[in-house]
mmCIF file of C-alpha atoms in Angstrom:
data_model
loop_
_atom_site.group_PDB
_atom_site.id
_atom_site.type_symbol
_atom_site.label_atom_id
_atom_site.label_comp_id
_atom_site.label_asym_id
_atom_site.label_seq_id
_atom_site.Cartn_x
_atom_site.Cartn_y
_atom_site.Cartn_z
ATOM 1 C CA MET A 1 -12.660 19.820 -6.284
ATOM 2 C CA ASP A 2 -13.039 21.104 -2.733
ATOM 3 C CA GLU A 3 -10.042 22.072 -0.643
ATOM 4 C CA ILE A 4 -8.710 19.219 1.438
ATOM 5 C CA ARG A 5 -9.231 19.651 5.147
ATOM 6 C CA GLY A 6 -8.033 17.928 8.283
ATOM 7 C CA GLY A 7 -6.317 14.579 8.394
ATOM 8 C CA ASN A 8 -3.498 15.476 10.764
ATOM 9 C CA THR A 9 -2.861 13.115 13.612
ATOM 10 C CA GLY A 10 -0.727 13.550 16.657
ATOM 11 C CA ASP A 11 0.710 10.086 16.810
ATOM 12 C CA GLY A 12 2.779 7.598 14.872
ATOM 13 C CA THR A 13 5.300 8.706 12.296
ATOM 14 C CA GLY A 14 6.691 12.159 12.224
ATOM 15 C CA GLY A 15 4.175 13.948 14.430
ATOM 16 C CA ASP A 16 1.513 14.560 11.767
ATOM 17 C CA GLY A 17 0.984 10.907 10.959
ATOM 18 C CA ILE A 18 2.341 11.407 7.460
ATOM 19 C CA ARG A 19 6.034 12.230 7.585
ATOM 20 C CA GLY A 20 8.102 9.297 8.739
ATOM 21 C CA THR A 21 11.358 9.282 10.652
ATOM 22 C CA ALA A 22 14.374 7.390 9.360
ATOM 23 C CA ALA A 23 15.865 4.877 11.788
ATOM 24 C CA GLY A 24 19.362 3.458 12.028
ATOM 25 C CA SER A 25 21.448 4.262 8.967
ATOM 26 C CA ALA A 26 18.513 4.127 6.532
ATOM 27 C CA PRO A 27 18.513 7.114 4.141
ATOM 28 C CA VAL A 28 14.739 7.548 4.513
ATOM 29 C CA PRO A 29 11.985 5.961 6.626
ATOM 30 C CA LEU A 30 11.313 2.318 5.797
ATOM 31 C CA SER A 31 7.876 0.697 5.785
ATOM 32 C CA VAL A 32 6.202 -2.573 4.768
ATOM 33 C CA LEU A 33 3.661 -3.362 2.051
ATOM 34 C CA ASP A 34 2.152 -6.823 2.521
ATOM 35 C CA LEU A 35 0.178 -8.564 -0.217
ATOM 36 C CA VAL A 36 -0.631 -11.462 2.168
ATOM 37 C CA THR A 37 0.546 -13.922 -0.447
ATOM 38 C CA VAL A 38 -0.536 -17.563 -0.365
ATOM 39 C CA GLY A 39 1.954 -20.159 -1.569
ATOM 40 C CA GLN A 40 1.221 -23.602 -2.952
ATOM 41 C CA GLY A 41 0.611 -26.060 -0.131
ATOM 42 C CA ARG A 42 -0.363 -23.245 2.255
ATOM 43 C CA THR A 43 -3.642 -21.770 3.373
ATOM 44 C CA ALA A 44 -4.994 -18.249 3.636
ATOM 45 C CA THR A 45 -5.018 -18.770 7.408
ATOM 46 C CA GLN A 46 -1.269 -19.336 7.347
ATOM 47 C CA ALA A 47 -0.754 -16.308 5.108
ATOM 48 C CA LEU A 48 -2.717 -14.082 7.488
ATOM 49 C CA ARG A 49 -0.761 -15.401 10.454
ATOM 50 C CA THR A 50 2.427 -14.523 8.593
ATOM 51 C CA GLY A 51 1.003 -11.032 8.087
ATOM 52 C CA VAL A 52 0.672 -10.653 11.844
ATOM 53 C CA GLU A 53 4.245 -11.862 12.332
ATOM 54 C CA ILE A 54 5.543 -9.428 9.714
ATOM 55 C CA ALA A 55 3.656 -6.523 11.293
ATOM 56 C CA LYS A 56 4.979 -7.378 14.759
ATOM 57 C CA LEU A 57 8.518 -7.728 13.441
ATOM 58 C CA ALA A 58 8.211 -4.431 11.569
ATOM 59 C CA GLU A 59 6.981 -2.681 14.696
ATOM 60 C CA SER A 60 9.752 -4.091 16.874
ATOM 61 C CA ARG A 61 12.460 -3.165 14.346
ATOM 62 C CA GLY A 62 11.452 0.442 13.667
ATOM 63 C CA PHE A 63 9.623 0.235 10.330
ATOM 64 C CA GLY A 64 7.113 3.090 10.154
ATOM 65 C CA ARG A 65 4.042 1.536 8.551
ATOM 66 C CA TYR A 66 2.406 -1.740 7.658
ATOM 67 C CA TRP A 67 0.035 -1.444 4.687
ATOM 68 C CA VAL A 68 -2.018 -4.030 2.807
ATOM 69 C CA ALA A 69 -3.290 -3.762 -0.766
ATOM 70 C CA GLU A 70 -6.747 -4.559 -2.118
ATOM 71 C CA HIS A 71 -6.755 -7.324 -4.731
ATOM 72 C CA HIS A 72 -9.563 -9.564 -5.923
ATOM 73 C CA SER A 73 -10.015 -12.941 -7.615
ATOM 74 C CA MET A 74 -6.317 -13.828 -7.241
ATOM 75 C CA PRO A 75 -5.774 -17.169 -5.479
ATOM 76 C CA GLY A 76 -2.252 -16.201 -4.433
ATOM 77 C CA VAL A 77 -3.208 -12.900 -2.779
ATOM 78 C CA ALA A 78 -5.392 -12.988 0.350
ATOM 79 C CA SER A 79 -5.777 -9.221 0.817
ATOM 80 C CA SER A 80 -9.225 -8.699 -0.699
ATOM 81 C CA SER A 81 -10.498 -6.995 2.478
ATOM 82 C CA PRO A 82 -7.891 -4.510 3.778
ATOM 83 C CA ALA A 83 -10.081 -3.112 6.573
ATOM 84 C CA VAL A 84 -10.702 -6.584 7.997
ATOM 85 C CA ILE A 85 -7.017 -7.461 7.879
ATOM 86 C CA LEU A 86 -5.999 -4.158 9.446
ATOM 87 C CA ALA A 87 -8.431 -4.664 12.321
ATOM 88 C CA HIS A 88 -6.772 -8.021 12.981
ATOM 89 C CA ILE A 89 -3.283 -6.511 12.780
ATOM 90 C CA ALA A 90 -4.323 -3.660 15.092
ATOM 91 C CA ALA A 91 -5.171 -6.201 17.792
ATOM 92 C CA HIS A 92 -1.614 -7.577 17.655
ATOM 93 C CA THR A 93 0.375 -4.327 17.477
ATOM 94 C CA GLU A 94 0.671 -1.154 19.526
ATOM 95 C CA ARG A 95 2.616 1.559 17.698
ATOM 96 C CA ILE A 96 3.184 0.918 13.996
ATOM 97 C CA ARG A 97 0.950 2.822 11.581
ATOM 98 C CA LEU A 98 -1.539 0.619 9.740
ATOM 99 C CA GLY A 99 -3.000 1.429 6.374
ATOM 100 C CA SER A 100 -4.298 0.520 2.967
ATOM 101 C CA GLY A 101 -2.006 0.562 0.012
ATOM 102 C CA GLY A 102 -4.630 0.884 -1.118
ATOM 103 C CA VAL A 103 -8.364 0.662 -1.023
ATOM 104 C CA MET A 104 -9.662 0.928 -4.583
ATOM 105 C CA LEU A 105 -12.188 3.745 -4.203
ATOM 106 C CA PRO A 106 -14.292 3.086 -7.351
ATOM 107 C CA ASN A 107 -15.058 -0.408 -6.005
ATOM 108 C CA HIS A 108 -16.855 0.956 -2.934
ATOM 109 C CA ALA A 109 -19.352 3.554 -1.775
ATOM 110 C CA PRO A 110 -17.409 6.394 -0.121
ATOM 111 C CA LEU A 111 -19.642 6.207 2.977
ATOM 112 C CA VAL A 112 -18.703 2.549 3.488
ATOM 113 C CA ILE A 113 -14.983 3.359 3.370
ATOM 114 C CA ALA A 114 -15.465 6.272 5.785
ATOM 115 C CA GLU A 115 -17.275 3.960 8.200
ATOM 116 C CA GLN A 116 -14.679 1.206 7.916
ATOM 117 C CA PHE A 117 -11.714 3.481 8.469
ATOM 118 C CA GLY A 118 -13.517 5.442 11.161
ATOM 119 C CA THR A 119 -13.942 2.115 12.938
ATOM 120 C CA LEU A 120 -10.254 1.302 12.465
ATOM 121 C CA GLU A 121 -9.324 4.732 13.833
ATOM 122 C CA ALA A 122 -11.435 4.019 16.914
ATOM 123 C CA MET A 123 -9.631 0.683 17.342
ATOM 124 C CA ALA A 124 -6.125 2.095 16.845
ATOM 125 C CA PRO A 125 -6.322 5.849 17.515
ATOM 126 C CA GLY A 126 -3.778 8.007 15.750
ATOM 127 C CA ARG A 127 -2.151 5.259 13.687
ATOM 128 C CA VAL A 128 -4.410 4.547 10.710
ATOM 129 C CA ASP A 129 -3.654 5.610 7.106
ATOM 130 C CA LEU A 130 -6.224 5.582 4.302
ATOM 131 C CA GLY A 131 -4.484 5.024 0.980
ATOM 132 C CA LEU A 132 -6.773 5.228 -2.050
ATOM 133 C CA GLY A 133 -6.386 4.047 -5.630
ATOM 134 C CA ARG A 134 -8.602 4.371 -8.682
ATOM 135 C CA ALA A 135 -7.707 1.081 -10.417
ATOM 136 C CA PRO A 136 -9.960 -1.955 -9.870
ATOM 137 C CA GLY A 137 -7.240 -4.145 -8.344
ATOM 138 C CA THR A 138 -8.389 -7.018 -10.533
ATOM 139 C CA ASP A 139 -9.640 -7.905 -14.030
ATOM 140 C CA GLY A 140 -12.556 -6.211 -15.720
ATOM 141 C CA ALA A 141 -15.114 -8.960 -15.097
ATOM 142 C CA THR A 142 -14.335 -9.046 -11.372
ATOM 143 C CA ALA A 143 -14.466 -5.262 -11.206
ATOM 144 C CA ALA A 144 -17.897 -5.358 -12.833
ATOM 145 C CA ALA A 145 -19.056 -7.862 -10.207
ATOM 146 C CA LEU A 146 -17.702 -5.674 -7.408
ATOM 147 C CA ARG A 147 -19.321 -2.513 -8.744
ATOM 148 C CA ARG A 148 -22.447 -4.190 -10.161
ATOM 149 C CA SER A 149 -21.782 -2.252 -13.355
ATOM 150 C CA ASP A 150 -19.850 -2.808 -16.562
ATOM 151 C CA ARG A 151 -19.163 0.927 -16.936
ATOM 152 C CA LEU A 152 -15.694 0.661 -15.420
ATOM 153 C CA ASN A 153 -14.226 3.791 -16.991
ATOM 154 C CA GLU A 154 -16.986 5.819 -15.405
ATOM 155 C CA GLY A 155 -15.769 4.833 -11.931
ATOM 156 C CA ALA A 156 -12.195 5.873 -12.660
ATOM 157 C CA ASP A 157 -13.301 9.139 -14.301
ATOM 158 C CA ASP A 158 -15.420 9.978 -11.252
ATOM 159 C CA PHE A 159 -12.510 9.443 -8.878
ATOM 160 C CA PRO A 160 -12.031 13.132 -7.888
ATOM 161 C CA GLN A 161 -15.732 13.465 -7.089
ATOM 162 C CA GLN A 162 -15.723 10.213 -5.111
ATOM 163 C CA LEU A 163 -12.632 11.378 -3.239
ATOM 164 C CA SER A 164 -14.281 14.680 -2.325
ATOM 165 C CA GLU A 165 -17.353 12.849 -1.081
ATOM 166 C CA LEU A 166 -15.273 10.450 1.013
ATOM 167 C CA ILE A 167 -13.312 13.262 2.650
ATOM 168 C CA ARG A 168 -16.517 15.121 3.478
ATOM 169 C CA PHE A 169 -17.839 11.982 5.159
ATOM 170 C CA LEU A 170 -14.583 11.659 7.123
ATOM 171 C CA ASP A 171 -14.781 15.315 8.215
ATOM 172 C CA ASP A 172 -18.595 15.335 8.555
ATOM 173 C CA ASP A 173 -18.848 18.687 6.801
ATOM 174 C CA PHE A 174 -21.241 18.461 3.863
ATOM 175 C CA PRO A 175 -22.689 21.946 3.328
ATOM 176 C CA ASP A 176 -26.278 22.775 4.225
ATOM 177 C CA GLY A 177 -28.611 21.754 1.459
ATOM 178 C CA HIS A 178 -26.401 18.910 0.211
ATOM 179 C CA PRO A 179 -28.319 15.607 -0.189
ATOM 180 C CA TYR A 180 -25.891 13.985 2.277
ATOM 181 C CA ALA A 181 -25.796 16.795 4.841
ATOM 182 C CA ARG A 182 -27.861 14.744 7.319
ATOM 183 C CA ILE A 183 -25.860 11.542 6.769
ATOM 184 C CA HIS A 184 -22.940 10.821 9.092
ATOM 185 C CA ALA A 185 -20.127 8.284 8.973
ATOM 186 C CA VAL A 186 -19.991 6.595 12.375
ATOM 187 C CA PRO A 187 -17.595 6.319 14.147
ATOM 188 C CA GLY A 188 -16.769 9.895 13.228
ATOM 189 C CA PRO A 189 -16.891 13.579 14.156
ATOM 190 C CA VAL A 190 -20.678 13.661 14.529
ATOM 191 C CA GLN A 191 -20.312 11.828 17.825
ATOM 192 C CA ALA A 192 -18.584 14.863 19.317
ATOM 193 C CA THR A 193 -21.611 17.030 18.536
ATOM 194 C CA ALA A 194 -24.170 14.720 20.143
ATOM 195 C CA PRO A 195 -25.242 15.645 23.699
ATOM 196 C CA GLY A 196 -22.472 14.523 26.028
ATOM 197 C CA GLY A 197 -20.424 13.359 23.081
ATOM 198 C CA VAL A 198 -16.643 13.052 23.147
ATOM 199 C CA GLN A 199 -14.822 12.183 19.956
ATOM 200 C CA SER A 200 -11.131 11.939 19.112
ATOM 201 C CA ALA A 201 -9.834 14.763 16.962
ATOM 202 C CA HIS A 202 -7.867 12.268 14.910
ATOM 203 C CA ARG A 203 -9.008 10.940 11.581
ATOM 204 C CA PRO A 204 -7.052 8.835 9.099
ATOM 205 C CA PRO A 205 -4.892 10.925 6.757
ATOM 206 C CA VAL A 206 -5.767 10.294 3.124
ATOM 207 C CA TRP A 207 -3.028 9.244 0.700
ATOM 208 C CA LEU A 208 -3.420 8.962 -3.056
ATOM 209 C CA LEU A 209 -1.822 5.973 -4.752
ATOM 210 C CA GLY A 210 -0.855 5.679 -8.372
ATOM 211 C CA SER A 211 1.194 4.035 -11.096
ATOM 212 C CA SER A 212 0.908 6.885 -13.623
ATOM 213 C CA GLY A 213 0.495 10.636 -13.681
ATOM 214 C CA PHE A 214 -3.213 11.033 -12.907
ATOM 215 C CA SER A 215 -3.085 10.510 -9.148
ATOM 216 C CA ALA A 216 0.318 12.194 -8.949
ATOM 217 C CA ARG A 217 -1.133 15.431 -10.312
ATOM 218 C CA LEU A 218 -4.304 15.142 -8.236
ATOM 219 C CA ALA A 219 -2.358 14.500 -5.022
ATOM 220 C CA GLY A 220 -0.143 17.485 -5.734
ATOM 221 C CA THR A 221 -3.024 19.793 -6.550
ATOM 222 C CA LEU A 222 -4.829 18.826 -3.336
ATOM 223 C CA GLY A 223 -1.739 18.924 -1.128
ATOM 224 C CA LEU A 224 -2.008 15.240 -0.164
ATOM 225 C CA PRO A 225 0.743 12.684 0.404
ATOM 226 C CA PHE A 226 1.426 10.451 -2.591
ATOM 227 C CA ALA A 227 2.432 6.785 -2.855
ATOM 228 C CA PHE A 228 3.771 5.502 -6.167
ATOM 229 C CA ALA A 229 3.828 1.839 -7.244
ATOM 230 C CA HIS A 230 7.456 1.664 -8.322
ATOM 231 C CA HIS A 231 7.392 -2.101 -7.755
ATOM 232 C CA PHE A 232 5.308 -2.639 -10.882
ATOM 233 C CA SER A 233 5.625 0.621 -12.807
ATOM 234 C CA ALA A 234 9.285 1.547 -12.462
ATOM 235 C CA GLN A 235 9.516 3.346 -15.803
ATOM 236 C CA ASN A 236 6.944 5.896 -14.605
ATOM 237 C CA THR A 237 8.392 6.541 -11.149
ATOM 238 C CA ILE A 238 10.519 9.619 -11.730
ATOM 239 C CA PRO A 239 8.061 11.306 -14.158
ATOM 240 C CA ALA A 240 5.207 10.759 -11.685
ATOM 241 C CA LEU A 241 7.201 12.060 -8.712
ATOM 242 C CA ASP A 242 8.308 15.093 -10.727
ATOM 243 C CA LEU A 243 4.692 15.773 -11.693
ATOM 244 C CA TYR A 244 3.558 15.419 -8.072
ATOM 245 C CA ARG A 245 6.165 17.861 -6.824
ATOM 246 C CA SER A 246 5.595 20.402 -9.589
ATOM 247 C CA SER A 247 1.816 20.245 -9.082
ATOM 248 C CA PHE A 248 1.984 20.487 -5.305
ATOM 249 C CA ARG A 249 0.007 23.173 -3.533
ATOM 250 C CA PRO A 250 0.273 23.494 0.275
ATOM 251 C CA SER A 251 -2.800 22.410 2.227
ATOM 252 C CA THR A 252 -3.849 22.006 5.832
ATOM 253 C CA VAL A 253 -2.537 18.458 5.519
ATOM 254 C CA LEU A 254 0.953 19.158 4.126
ATOM 255 C CA ASP A 255 2.994 22.291 3.582
ATOM 256 C CA THR A 256 5.517 20.518 1.333
ATOM 257 C CA PRO A 257 5.292 17.346 -0.809
ATOM 258 C CA TYR A 258 5.701 13.920 0.740
ATOM 259 C CA ALA A 259 6.040 10.874 -1.505
ATOM 260 C CA LEU A 260 6.747 7.251 -0.744
ATOM 261 C CA ILE A 261 7.373 4.527 -3.307
ATOM 262 C CA GLY A 262 6.592 0.844 -3.151
ATOM 263 C CA VAL A 263 9.701 -1.268 -3.729
ATOM 264 C CA SER A 264 10.107 -5.002 -4.348
ATOM 265 C CA ALA A 265 13.084 -6.149 -2.298
ATOM 266 C CA LEU A 266 14.137 -9.454 -0.826
ATOM 267 C CA ALA A 267 17.282 -10.218 1.148
ATOM 268 C CA ALA A 268 18.605 -13.677 1.942
ATOM 269 C CA ASP A 269 21.726 -15.057 3.549
ATOM 270 C CA ASP A 270 23.324 -15.534 0.148
ATOM 271 C CA GLU A 271 22.708 -14.330 -3.379
ATOM 272 C CA ALA A 272 21.681 -17.722 -4.747
ATOM 273 C CA GLU A 273 18.956 -18.145 -2.145
ATOM 274 C CA ALA A 274 17.630 -14.660 -2.828
ATOM 275 C CA ARG A 275 17.455 -15.446 -6.552
ATOM 276 C CA ARG A 276 15.707 -18.741 -5.797
ATOM 277 C CA GLN A 277 13.052 -16.959 -3.740
ATOM 278 C CA VAL A 278 12.313 -14.044 -6.066
ATOM 279 C CA LEU A 279 11.939 -16.368 -9.048
ATOM 280 C CA THR A 280 8.733 -17.667 -7.434
ATOM 281 C CA GLY A 281 7.222 -14.206 -7.619
ATOM 282 C CA ALA A 282 8.389 -13.781 -11.197
ATOM 283 C CA LEU A 283 6.733 -17.040 -12.282
ATOM 284 C CA SER A 284 3.578 -15.993 -10.458
ATOM 285 C CA MET A 285 3.570 -12.735 -12.443
ATOM 286 C CA VAL A 286 4.066 -14.621 -15.722
ATOM 287 C CA ARG A 287 0.961 -16.643 -14.959
ATOM 288 C CA LEU A 288 -1.016 -13.591 -13.896
ATOM 289 C CA ARG A 289 -0.096 -11.643 -17.042
ATOM 290 C CA THR A 290 -1.128 -14.581 -19.235
ATOM 291 C CA GLY A 291 -4.518 -15.027 -17.559
ATOM 292 C CA ARG A 292 -3.525 -17.939 -15.318
ATOM 293 C CA PRO A 293 -3.438 -16.519 -11.779
ATOM 294 C CA GLY A 294 -2.753 -19.054 -9.083
ATOM 295 C CA LEU A 295 -1.021 -19.698 -5.801
ATOM 296 C CA ILE A 296 2.604 -18.604 -5.472
ATOM 297 C CA PRO A 297 4.729 -21.489 -6.803
ATOM 298 C CA SER A 298 7.363 -23.135 -4.660
ATOM 299 C CA PRO A 299 11.056 -22.378 -5.256
ATOM 300 C CA GLU A 300 11.464 -25.916 -6.575
ATOM 301 C CA GLU A 301 8.711 -25.497 -9.149
ATOM 302 C CA ALA A 302 10.015 -22.101 -10.234
ATOM 303 C CA ALA A 303 13.539 -23.478 -10.650
ATOM 304 C CA ALA A 304 12.291 -26.388 -12.768
ATOM 305 C CA TYR A 305 9.896 -24.344 -14.917
ATOM 306 C CA ASP A 306 10.721 -24.238 -18.625
ATOM 307 C CA PHE A 307 10.280 -20.557 -19.519
ATOM 308 C CA SER A 308 9.597 -19.779 -23.159
ATOM 309 C CA PRO A 309 11.828 -17.113 -24.753
ATOM 310 C CA MET A 310 9.037 -14.538 -24.367
ATOM 311 C CA GLU A 311 8.465 -15.532 -20.748
ATOM 312 C CA ARG A 312 12.191 -15.412 -20.046
ATOM 313 C CA GLU A 313 12.347 -11.890 -21.446
ATOM 314 C CA PHE A 314 9.476 -10.856 -19.194
ATOM 315 C CA VAL A 315 11.103 -12.483 -16.141
ATOM 316 C CA ASP A 316 14.432 -10.783 -16.786
ATOM 317 C CA GLY A 317 12.697 -7.425 -17.049
ATOM 318 C CA TRP A 318 10.625 -8.077 -13.945
ATOM 319 C CA LEU A 319 13.562 -9.173 -11.821
ATOM 320 C CA SER A 320 15.623 -6.168 -12.906
ATOM 321 C CA ASN A 321 13.171 -4.131 -10.823
ATOM 322 C CA VAL A 322 13.373 -6.412 -7.774
ATOM 323 C CA ILE A 323 16.215 -5.523 -5.428
ATOM 324 C CA HIS A 324 17.492 -8.873 -4.200
ATOM 325 C CA GLY A 325 20.639 -10.497 -2.908
ATOM 326 C CA THR A 326 22.614 -10.401 0.306
ATOM 327 C CA PRO A 327 21.673 -7.828 2.959
ATOM 328 C CA ASP A 328 24.532 -5.572 1.854
ATOM 329 C CA GLU A 329 23.436 -5.804 -1.790
ATOM 330 C CA VAL A 330 19.845 -4.981 -0.900
ATOM 331 C CA ARG A 331 20.911 -2.070 1.284
ATOM 332 C CA THR A 332 22.996 -0.670 -1.569
ATOM 333 C CA GLY A 333 20.093 -1.074 -3.980
ATOM 334 C CA LEU A 334 17.663 0.673 -1.654
ATOM 335 C CA ASP A 335 20.140 3.482 -0.986
ATOM 336 C CA ASP A 336 20.652 4.006 -4.715
ATOM 337 C CA LEU A 337 16.915 3.996 -5.396
ATOM 338 C CA ALA A 338 16.206 6.544 -2.661
ATOM 339 C CA LYS A 339 18.930 8.812 -4.019
ATOM 340 C CA ARG A 340 17.866 8.425 -7.650
ATOM 341 C CA THR A 341 14.159 9.108 -7.050
ATOM 342 C CA GLY A 342 14.337 11.483 -4.100
ATOM 343 C CA ALA A 343 11.557 9.466 -2.447
ATOM 344 C CA ASP A 344 10.735 10.547 1.096
ATOM 345 C CA GLU A 345 10.006 6.972 2.198
ATOM 346 C CA LEU A 346 10.512 3.430 0.888
ATOM 347 C CA MET A 347 7.756 0.867 1.404
ATOM 348 C CA ILE A 348 9.195 -2.597 0.915
ATOM 349 C CA THR A 349 7.234 -5.565 -0.336
ATOM 350 C CA ALA A 350 8.881 -8.991 -0.176
ATOM 351 C CA ASN A 351 7.150 -11.498 -2.428
ATOM 352 C CA ALA A 352 8.118 -15.137 -2.006
ATOM 353 C CA HIS A 353 6.451 -18.502 -1.635
ATOM 354 C CA GLY A 354 6.876 -18.958 2.092
ATOM 355 C CA GLY A 355 6.401 -16.768 5.102
ATOM 356 C CA ASP A 356 9.766 -17.710 6.568
ATOM 357 C CA ALA A 357 11.648 -16.228 3.597
ATOM 358 C CA ARG A 358 9.692 -12.994 3.799
ATOM 359 C CA LEU A 359 10.177 -12.635 7.544
ATOM 360 C CA ARG A 360 13.873 -13.392 7.177
ATOM 361 C CA SER A 361 14.187 -10.731 4.480
ATOM 362 C CA TYR A 362 12.717 -7.976 6.657
ATOM 363 C CA GLU A 363 14.933 -9.040 9.543
ATOM 364 C CA LEU A 364 18.053 -8.973 7.379
ATOM 365 C CA ILE A 365 17.185 -5.562 5.924
ATOM 366 C CA ALA A 366 16.612 -4.218 9.448
ATOM 367 C CA ASP A 367 19.997 -5.608 10.506
ATOM 368 C CA ALA A 368 21.714 -4.140 7.458
ATOM 369 C CA TYR A 369 20.542 -0.671 8.465
ATOM 370 C CA GLY A 370 21.113 -1.162 12.180
ATOM 371 C CA LEU A 371 17.444 -0.614 12.979
ATOM 372 C CA PRO A 372 16.499 -0.857 16.652
ATOM 373 C CA GLY A 373 15.693 -4.176 18.277
ATOM 374 C CA GLY A 374 18.416 -6.236 16.602
ATOM 375 C CA ALA A 375 20.393 -8.952 18.332
#
């Protein structure tokens, strides 16, 4: 695959748009991953409004990024269109970096993604991240509908080629003679070459996302930043990060590796309330894994649910990977995780039925680390 070019920005986190800066007493930079979850008795409109509130809170309290993840055909997750959501969030924020965690590249034509994120960059210059994954973000039938093809493995196998094509669209540098040499992603660099044209030098830095070794190795080989889904693939975290670091080759984007991990964490005023809230996410995952996706259940429904022995085993395993409890307990858990994995950044996702619980969790975590903007 071609050498990775460009992608540096002069704004946002850490000067190059990639490396974050830790705030307060946090061991590493802290960021937010929002699934825009929809609870029973609530609407997608309410979930999206909560997303705005979370992004504004994160910005005011010194979190580095707010990312949303692409999911499809899941009633409880309203983040099927990351670019649309990020445009909305951009209109309500001023400084925090906004990004996809991630856009599932095989679901889309690379030119479309380049156009969408070029538009976002024009809306929020110097603070847009483009995180890319190769999974469908849904079940096979939905993926086939998205891609208008049932050859799903082909899309994943072609990921490096699709990535190269996308980056060439972002940089507008297809070589002479290439079939796409006369095609330009707009907004984009081509506007600077038009008569009288002025175009920002910024373009969204590309991140690779993964839950196994494939993207870890590819990100390392290309010298790109890497984001690992620890929140649902904890057993693979350290092997993937080790592979990323050992595979890393310096590029014009990064001279040394930079890896963040997604972390499920929820803080509440007391341990019992935290347990009550995270059980809603656990029950939601039980239903998803057994082919019954739905809205996020209420705490009352989750508490009353009669888990089978197999479901209980799954829930116990799932919750063992969710850092939850009082603010001090969550801070200790995050500190331990950062130390154990050597992650350069923690991106926290708080899954619960209601927006109030999620907002409260981010506020409590910010307070626990003495992040700026506290009372």
